Coordinates of C-alpha atoms and ligand atoms in Angstrom, one line a residue:
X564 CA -52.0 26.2 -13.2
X565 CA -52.6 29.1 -16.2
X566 CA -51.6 27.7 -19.8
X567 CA -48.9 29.9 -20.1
X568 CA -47.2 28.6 -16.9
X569 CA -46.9 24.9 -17.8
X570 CA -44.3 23.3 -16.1
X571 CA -40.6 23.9 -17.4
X572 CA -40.1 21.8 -20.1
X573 CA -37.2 18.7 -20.2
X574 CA -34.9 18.4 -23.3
X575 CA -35.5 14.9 -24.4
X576 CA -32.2 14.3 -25.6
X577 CA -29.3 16.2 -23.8
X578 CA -27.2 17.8 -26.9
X579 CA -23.6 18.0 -26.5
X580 CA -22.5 21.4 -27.0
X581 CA -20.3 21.6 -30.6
X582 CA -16.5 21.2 -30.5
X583 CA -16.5 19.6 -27.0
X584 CA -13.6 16.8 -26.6
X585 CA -14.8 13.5 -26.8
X586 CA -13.7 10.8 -24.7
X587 CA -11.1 8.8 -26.2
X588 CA -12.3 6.3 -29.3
X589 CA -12.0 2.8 -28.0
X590 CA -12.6 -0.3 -29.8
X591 CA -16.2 -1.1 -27.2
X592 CA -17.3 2.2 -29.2
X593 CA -17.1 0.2 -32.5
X594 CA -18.6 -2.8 -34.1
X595 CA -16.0 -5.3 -35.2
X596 CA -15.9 -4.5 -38.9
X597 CA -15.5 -0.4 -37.5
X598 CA -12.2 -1.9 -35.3
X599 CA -10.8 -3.5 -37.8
X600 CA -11.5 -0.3 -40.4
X601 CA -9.8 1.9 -37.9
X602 CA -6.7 0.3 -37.4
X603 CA -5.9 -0.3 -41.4
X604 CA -6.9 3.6 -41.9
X605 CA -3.9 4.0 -39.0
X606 CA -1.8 1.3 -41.3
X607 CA -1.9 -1.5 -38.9
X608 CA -3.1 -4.4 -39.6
X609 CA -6.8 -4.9 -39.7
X610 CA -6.4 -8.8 -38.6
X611 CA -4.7 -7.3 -35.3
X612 CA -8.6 -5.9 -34.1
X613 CA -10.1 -9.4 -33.5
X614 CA -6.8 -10.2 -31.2
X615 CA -7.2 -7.0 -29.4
X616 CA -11.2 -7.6 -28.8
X617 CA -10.3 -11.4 -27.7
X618 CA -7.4 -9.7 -24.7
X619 CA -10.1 -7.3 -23.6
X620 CA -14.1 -9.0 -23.9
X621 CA -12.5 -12.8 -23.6
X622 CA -9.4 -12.7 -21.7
X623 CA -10.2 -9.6 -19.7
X624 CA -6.3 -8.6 -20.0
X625 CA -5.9 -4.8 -19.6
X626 CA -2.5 -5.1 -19.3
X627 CA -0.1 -4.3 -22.8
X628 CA 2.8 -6.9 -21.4
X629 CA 0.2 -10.1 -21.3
X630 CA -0.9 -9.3 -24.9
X631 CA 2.3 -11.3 -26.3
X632 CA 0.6 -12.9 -29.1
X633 CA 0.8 -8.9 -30.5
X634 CA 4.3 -7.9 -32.0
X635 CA 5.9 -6.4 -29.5
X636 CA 7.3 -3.8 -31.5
X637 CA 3.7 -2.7 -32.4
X638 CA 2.0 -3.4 -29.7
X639 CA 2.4 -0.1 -27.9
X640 CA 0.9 1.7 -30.8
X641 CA -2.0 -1.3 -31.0
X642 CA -3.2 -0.8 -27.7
X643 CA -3.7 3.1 -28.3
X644 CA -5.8 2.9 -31.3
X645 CA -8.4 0.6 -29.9
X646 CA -7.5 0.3 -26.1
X647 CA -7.1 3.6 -24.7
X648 CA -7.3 4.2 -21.1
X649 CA -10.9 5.6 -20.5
X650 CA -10.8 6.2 -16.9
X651 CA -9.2 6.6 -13.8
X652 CA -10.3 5.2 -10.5
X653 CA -9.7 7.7 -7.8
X654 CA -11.4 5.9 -4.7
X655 CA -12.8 2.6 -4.0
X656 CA -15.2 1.9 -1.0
X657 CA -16.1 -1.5 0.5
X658 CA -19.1 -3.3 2.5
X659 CA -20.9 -6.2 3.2
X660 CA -17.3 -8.3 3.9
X661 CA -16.0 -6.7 0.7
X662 CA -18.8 -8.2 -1.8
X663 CA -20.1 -4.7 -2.4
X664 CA -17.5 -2.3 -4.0
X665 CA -18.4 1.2 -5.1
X666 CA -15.6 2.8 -7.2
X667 CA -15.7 6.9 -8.2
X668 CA -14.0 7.2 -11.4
X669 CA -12.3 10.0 -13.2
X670 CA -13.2 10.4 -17.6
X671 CA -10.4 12.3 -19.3
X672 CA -12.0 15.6 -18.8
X673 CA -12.3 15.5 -15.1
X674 CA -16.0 13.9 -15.0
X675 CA -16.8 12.1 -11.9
X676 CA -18.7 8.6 -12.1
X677 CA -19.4 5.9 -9.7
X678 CA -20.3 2.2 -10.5
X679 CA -21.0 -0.7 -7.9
X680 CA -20.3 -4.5 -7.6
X681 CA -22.6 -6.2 -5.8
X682 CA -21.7 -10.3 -5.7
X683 CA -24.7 -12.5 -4.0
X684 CA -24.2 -16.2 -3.5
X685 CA -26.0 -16.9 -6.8
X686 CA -24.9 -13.7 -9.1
X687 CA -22.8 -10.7 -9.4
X688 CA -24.2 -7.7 -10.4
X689 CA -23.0 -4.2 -11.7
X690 CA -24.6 -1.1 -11.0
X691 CA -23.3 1.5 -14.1
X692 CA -23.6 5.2 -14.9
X693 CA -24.6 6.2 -18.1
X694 CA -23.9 9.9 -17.7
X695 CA -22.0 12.1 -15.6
X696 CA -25.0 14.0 -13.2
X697 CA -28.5 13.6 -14.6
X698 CA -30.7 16.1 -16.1
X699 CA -33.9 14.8 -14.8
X700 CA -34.4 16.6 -11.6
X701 CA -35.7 14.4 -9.2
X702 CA -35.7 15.8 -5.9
X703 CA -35.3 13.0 -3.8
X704 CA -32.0 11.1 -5.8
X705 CA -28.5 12.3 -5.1
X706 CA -27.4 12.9 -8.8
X707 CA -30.6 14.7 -9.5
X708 CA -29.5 18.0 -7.4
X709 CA -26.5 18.7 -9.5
X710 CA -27.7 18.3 -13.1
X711 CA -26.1 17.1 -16.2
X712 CA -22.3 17.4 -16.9
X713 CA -21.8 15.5 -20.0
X714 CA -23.2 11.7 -21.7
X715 CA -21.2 9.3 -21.5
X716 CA -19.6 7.4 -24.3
X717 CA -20.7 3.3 -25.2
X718 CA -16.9 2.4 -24.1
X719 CA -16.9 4.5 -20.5
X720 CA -20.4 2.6 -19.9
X721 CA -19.0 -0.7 -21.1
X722 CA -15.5 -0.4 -19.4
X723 CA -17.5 -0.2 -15.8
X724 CA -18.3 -3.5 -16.6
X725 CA -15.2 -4.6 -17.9
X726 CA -13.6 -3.4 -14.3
X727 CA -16.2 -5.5 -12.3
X728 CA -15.7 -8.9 -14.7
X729 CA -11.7 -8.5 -14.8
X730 CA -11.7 -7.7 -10.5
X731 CA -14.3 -10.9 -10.3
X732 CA -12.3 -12.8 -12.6
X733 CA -8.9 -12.2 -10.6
X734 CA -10.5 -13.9 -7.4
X735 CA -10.3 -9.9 -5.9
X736 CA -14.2 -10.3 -4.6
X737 CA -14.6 -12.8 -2.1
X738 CA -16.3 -15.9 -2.9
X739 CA -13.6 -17.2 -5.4
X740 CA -13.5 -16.2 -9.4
X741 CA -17.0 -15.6 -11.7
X742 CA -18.3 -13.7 -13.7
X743 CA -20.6 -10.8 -14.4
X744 CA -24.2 -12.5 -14.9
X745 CA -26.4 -8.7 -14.4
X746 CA -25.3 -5.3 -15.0
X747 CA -28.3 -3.0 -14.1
X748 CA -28.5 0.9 -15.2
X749 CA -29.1 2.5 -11.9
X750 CA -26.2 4.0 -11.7
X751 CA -25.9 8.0 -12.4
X752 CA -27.5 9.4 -15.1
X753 CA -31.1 8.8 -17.9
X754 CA -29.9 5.6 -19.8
X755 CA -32.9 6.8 -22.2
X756 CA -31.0 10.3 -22.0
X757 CA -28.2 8.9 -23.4
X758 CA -30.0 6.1 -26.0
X759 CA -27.6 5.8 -28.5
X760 CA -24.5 5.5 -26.3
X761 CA -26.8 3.2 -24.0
X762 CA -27.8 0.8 -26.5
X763 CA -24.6 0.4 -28.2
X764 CA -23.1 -0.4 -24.6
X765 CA -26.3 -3.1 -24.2
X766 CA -25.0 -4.6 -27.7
X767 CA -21.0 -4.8 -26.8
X768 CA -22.4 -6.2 -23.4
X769 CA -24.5 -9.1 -25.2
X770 CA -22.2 -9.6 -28.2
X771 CA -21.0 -12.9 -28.2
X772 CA -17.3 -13.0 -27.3
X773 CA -14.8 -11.7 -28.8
X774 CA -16.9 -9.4 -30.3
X775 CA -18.5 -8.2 -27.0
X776 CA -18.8 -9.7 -23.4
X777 CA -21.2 -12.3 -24.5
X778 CA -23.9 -12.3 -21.7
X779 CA -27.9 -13.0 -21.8
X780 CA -30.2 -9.3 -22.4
X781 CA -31.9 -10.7 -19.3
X782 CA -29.2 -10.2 -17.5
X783 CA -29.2 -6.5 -18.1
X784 CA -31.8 -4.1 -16.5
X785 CA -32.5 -0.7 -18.1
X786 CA -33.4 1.8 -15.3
X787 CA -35.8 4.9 -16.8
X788 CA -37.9 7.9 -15.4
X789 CA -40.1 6.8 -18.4
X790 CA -38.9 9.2 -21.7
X791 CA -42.1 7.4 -23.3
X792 CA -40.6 7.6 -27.0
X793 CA -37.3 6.4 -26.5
X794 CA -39.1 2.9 -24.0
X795 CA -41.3 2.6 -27.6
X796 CA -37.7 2.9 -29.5
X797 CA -35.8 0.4 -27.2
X798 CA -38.7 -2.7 -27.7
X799 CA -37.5 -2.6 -31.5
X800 CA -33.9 -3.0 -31.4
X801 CA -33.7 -6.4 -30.9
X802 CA -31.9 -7.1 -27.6
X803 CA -34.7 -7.6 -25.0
X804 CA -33.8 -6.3 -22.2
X805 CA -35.4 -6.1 -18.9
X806 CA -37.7 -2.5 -18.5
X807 CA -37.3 -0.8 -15.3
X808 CA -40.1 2.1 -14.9
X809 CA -39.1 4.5 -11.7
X810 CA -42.7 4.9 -11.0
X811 CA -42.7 5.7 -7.6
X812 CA -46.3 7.4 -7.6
X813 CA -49.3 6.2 -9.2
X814 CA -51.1 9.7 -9.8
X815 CA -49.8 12.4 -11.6
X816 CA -50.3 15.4 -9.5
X817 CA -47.8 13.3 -6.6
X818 CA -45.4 12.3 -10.2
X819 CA -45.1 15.6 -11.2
X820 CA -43.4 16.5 -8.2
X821 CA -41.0 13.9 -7.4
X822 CA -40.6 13.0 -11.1
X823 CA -40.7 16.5 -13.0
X824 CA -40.7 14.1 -17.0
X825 CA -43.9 13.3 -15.5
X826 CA -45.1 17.0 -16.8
X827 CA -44.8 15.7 -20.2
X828 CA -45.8 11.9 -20.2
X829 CA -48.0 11.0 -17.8
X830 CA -48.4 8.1 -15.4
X831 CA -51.0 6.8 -18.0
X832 CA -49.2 7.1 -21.0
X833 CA -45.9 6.1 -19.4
X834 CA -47.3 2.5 -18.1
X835 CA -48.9 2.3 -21.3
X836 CA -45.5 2.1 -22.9
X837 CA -44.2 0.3 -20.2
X838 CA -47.0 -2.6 -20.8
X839 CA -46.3 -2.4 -24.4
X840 CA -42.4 -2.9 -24.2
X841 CA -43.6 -6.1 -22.0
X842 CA -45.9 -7.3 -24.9
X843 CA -43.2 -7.1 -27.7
X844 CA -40.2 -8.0 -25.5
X845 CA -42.1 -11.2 -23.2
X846 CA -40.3 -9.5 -20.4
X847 CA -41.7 -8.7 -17.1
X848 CA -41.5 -4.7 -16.8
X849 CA -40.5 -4.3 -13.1
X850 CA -42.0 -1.1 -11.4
X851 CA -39.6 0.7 -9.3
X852 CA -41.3 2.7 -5.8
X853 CA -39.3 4.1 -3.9
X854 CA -41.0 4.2 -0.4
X855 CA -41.2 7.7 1.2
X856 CA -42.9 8.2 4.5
X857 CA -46.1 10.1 4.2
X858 CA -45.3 10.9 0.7
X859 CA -46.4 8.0 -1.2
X860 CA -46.9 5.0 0.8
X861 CA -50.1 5.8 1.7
X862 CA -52.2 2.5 1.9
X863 CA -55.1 3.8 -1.2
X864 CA -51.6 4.8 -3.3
X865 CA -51.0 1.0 -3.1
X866 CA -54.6 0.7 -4.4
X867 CA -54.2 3.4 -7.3
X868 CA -50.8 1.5 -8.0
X869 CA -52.3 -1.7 -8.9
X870 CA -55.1 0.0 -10.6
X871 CA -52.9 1.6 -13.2
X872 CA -51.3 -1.6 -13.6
X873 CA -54.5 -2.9 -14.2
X874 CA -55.7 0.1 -16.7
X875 CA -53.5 -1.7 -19.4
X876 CA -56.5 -4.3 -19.8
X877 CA -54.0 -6.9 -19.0
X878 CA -54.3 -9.7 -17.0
X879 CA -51.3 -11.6 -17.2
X880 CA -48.0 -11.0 -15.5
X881 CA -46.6 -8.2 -17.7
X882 CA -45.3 -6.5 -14.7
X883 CA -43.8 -6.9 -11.0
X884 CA -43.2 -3.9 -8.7
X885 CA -40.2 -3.6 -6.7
X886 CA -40.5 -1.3 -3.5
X887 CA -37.2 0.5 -2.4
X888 CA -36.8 2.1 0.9
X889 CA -35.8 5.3 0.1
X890 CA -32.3 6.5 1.0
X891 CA -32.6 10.1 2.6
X892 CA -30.3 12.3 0.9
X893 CA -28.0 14.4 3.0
X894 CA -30.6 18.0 3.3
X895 CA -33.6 15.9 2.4
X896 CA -36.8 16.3 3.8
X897 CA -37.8 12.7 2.7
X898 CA -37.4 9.4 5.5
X899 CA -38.1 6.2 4.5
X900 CA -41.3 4.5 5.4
X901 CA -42.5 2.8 8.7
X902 CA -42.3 -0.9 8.4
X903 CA -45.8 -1.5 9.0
X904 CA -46.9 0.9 6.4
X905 CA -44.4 -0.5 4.4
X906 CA -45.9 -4.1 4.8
X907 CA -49.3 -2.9 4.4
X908 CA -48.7 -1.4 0.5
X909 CA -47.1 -4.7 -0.1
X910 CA -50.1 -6.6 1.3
X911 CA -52.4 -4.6 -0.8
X912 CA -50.2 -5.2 -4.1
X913 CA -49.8 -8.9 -3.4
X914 CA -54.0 -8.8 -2.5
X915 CA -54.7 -7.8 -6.1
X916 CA -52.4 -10.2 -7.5
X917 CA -49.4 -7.9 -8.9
X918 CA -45.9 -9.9 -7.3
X919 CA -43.8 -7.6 -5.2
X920 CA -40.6 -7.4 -3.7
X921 CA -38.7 -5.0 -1.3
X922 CA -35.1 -4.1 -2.2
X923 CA -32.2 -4.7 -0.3
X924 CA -30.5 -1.9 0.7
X925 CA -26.6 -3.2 -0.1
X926 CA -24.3 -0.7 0.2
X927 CA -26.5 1.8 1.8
X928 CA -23.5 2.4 4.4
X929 CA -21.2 3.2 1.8
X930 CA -23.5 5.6 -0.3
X931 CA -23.7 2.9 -2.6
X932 CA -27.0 2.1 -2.8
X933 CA -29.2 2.9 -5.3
X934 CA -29.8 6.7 -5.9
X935 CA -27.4 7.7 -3.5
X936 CA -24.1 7.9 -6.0
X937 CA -23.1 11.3 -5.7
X938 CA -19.3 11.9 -5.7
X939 CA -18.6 14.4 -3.2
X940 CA -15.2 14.6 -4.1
Ligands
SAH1331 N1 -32.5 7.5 -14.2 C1 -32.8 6.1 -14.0 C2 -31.8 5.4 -13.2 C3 -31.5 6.1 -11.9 S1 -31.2 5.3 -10.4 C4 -34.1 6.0 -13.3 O1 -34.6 7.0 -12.8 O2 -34.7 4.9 -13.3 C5 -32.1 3.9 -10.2 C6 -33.3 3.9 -9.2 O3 -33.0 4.5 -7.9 C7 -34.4 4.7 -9.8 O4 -35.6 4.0 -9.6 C8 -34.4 6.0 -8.9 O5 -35.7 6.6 -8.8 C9 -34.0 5.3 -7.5 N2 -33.6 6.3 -6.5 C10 -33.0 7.5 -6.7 N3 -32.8 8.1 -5.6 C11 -33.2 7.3 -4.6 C12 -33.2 7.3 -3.2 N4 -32.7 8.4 -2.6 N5 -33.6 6.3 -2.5 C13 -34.1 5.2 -3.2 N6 -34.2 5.1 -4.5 C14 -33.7 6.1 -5.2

């Protein structure tokens, strides 16, 4: 392709456009000392922020009457400083005997969002949006065909989870009360789009209670097409994380199509960064492939896969790659691979040593499953 026709360029960072609303100010937006700060500028007292934190991260109360340790002659005004509704849930969908629940939720401007709960025997995991659309393009993911609507704010990321851990903790998902132990970011939307928002939501998430929810960073999965500054950004802030890297071709001419970022950082330079986020963090980077029949699951792909892996001169287990079977999208010219083939790249992987897995498709008959959220309200 001429110079002068290189391939349309990605904003990095999606900019809101000036004097847009925000979504309501909630107290999973702030850090404890910014609660506390916010309700003695309102002339409440500050104290009053730690009790409100401990009803919503600890006691997973939502609901104004069961906060009776709060005056009740304040409480109303309390609860709309620093717990403002954030969202709406307009329709819920079940499978699997009711362990898998997608919900599409309404923001205060009308944005449409899904999240999923998926419980296993040993876990319960939730699936979160981190915008509303996405502005990465991919043309085989559902939320890729309609672009980006808007970010969305640490609090509307963190209150997905909050929904999942207070339906858990009611007993409402079969398989008696728990807790969340994963929340992955595969819902809708960049995470690395969206960093600041995204990494404040990772630090409510793994704040000790009542300051935040109090879980492990392992427990949470970052989901990225690879915006190779921001992976390099995310391995210093402190909260390891595990690094997922939507791969899904090991050359760039194939990447560039089904993952237009790849235009700018390459499938080199993007592992690269990948293996270094491994290095600094000690966690194993997972590889996401989605498997597309006669696309990308060609047998010498599987080879070129674990010879990238390989190109980072390492020989330990920085990485593992986790194959999905794609999920057609309604229009899409994409099926998901033959079983055979799709045994055959696995064989190949697992022949040169790199551990993979095959994703199960939960939720696929609900449109929950991964890249298929796409509200078609
Ligand atoms: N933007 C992030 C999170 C998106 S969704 C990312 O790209 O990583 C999480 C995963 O689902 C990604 O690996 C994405 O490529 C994959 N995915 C999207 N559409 C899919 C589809 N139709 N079938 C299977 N996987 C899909």
């Amino acid at each position: 392709m001429p110079e002068h026709e290189t391939p349309k360029q990605l904003p990095l960072v999606m900019e809101e456009p000036r004097g847009r609303k925000k979504p309501p100010r909630h107290l999973a937006d702030l850090t404890p000392a910014e609660r506390k700060e916010l309700l003695e500028e309102k002339g409440l007292p500050g104290f009053r922020a730690k009790q409100l934190s401990t009803h919503y991260f600890a006691r997973l109360v939502d609901d104004p009457e069961q906060m009776t340790d709060l005056p009740a002659g304040q409480r109303a005004e309390l609860v709309g400083a620093l717990l403002p509704d954030l969202m709406t849930p307009l329709r819920t969908m079940e499978a699997d005997k009711g362990t898998t629940v997608k919900t599409l939720w309404r923001l205060f401007d009308g944005a449409l969002v899904e999240s999923v709960l998926m419980r296993y025997p040993d876990r319960a995991t939730m699936c979160v949006s981190s915008q509303a659309g996405c502005g990465m393009a991919c043309p085989f993911c559902a939320t890729g065909q309609g672009g980006l609507q808007r970010n969305m704010s640490t609090a509307e990321i963190v209150e997905q989870v909050l929904a999942g851990a207070r339906a858990l903790a009611r007993g409402e998902v079969p398989g008696g009360p728990t807790r969340v132990s994963n929340v992955v970011f595969m819902g809708m939307g960049e995470p690395l789009a969206n960093y600041k928002a995204v990494v404040g939501a990772v630090r409510r998430l793994t704040d000790p209670t009542p300051d935040g929810l109090g879980m492990s960073a392992r427990g949470v999965t970052v989901s990225t097409v690879g915006l190779v500054p921001r992976i390099k950004q995310l391995a210093t802030e402190g909260v390891p994380v595990t690094l997922a890297l939507s791969l899904h071709a090991p050359d760039d001419e194939l990447r560039n199509e089904l993952v237009p970022i790849n235009t700018r950082f390459s499938v080199a330079e993007t592992v690269e960064a990948a293996f270094e986020y491994a290095a600094t963090t000690k966690r194993r980077v997972s590889i996401e492939y989605a498997m597309m029949r006669g696309i990308n699951d060609q047998a010498w792909r599987a080879d070129l896969l674990a010879d990238v892996l390989y190109a980072t001169g390492a020989d330990w287990g920085w990485v593992h790659v986790n194959l999905i079977p794609l999920n057609p999208t309604p229009g899409s010219k994409w099926t998901a691979s033959d079983p055979a083939d799709e045994r055959e790249f696995v064989r190949r992987l697992e022949a040169r040593g790199i551990p993979t897995t095959v994703r199960d498709t939960r939720g696929s008959d609900i449109d929950g499953a991964c890249g298929q959220l796409a509200a078609t309200e």
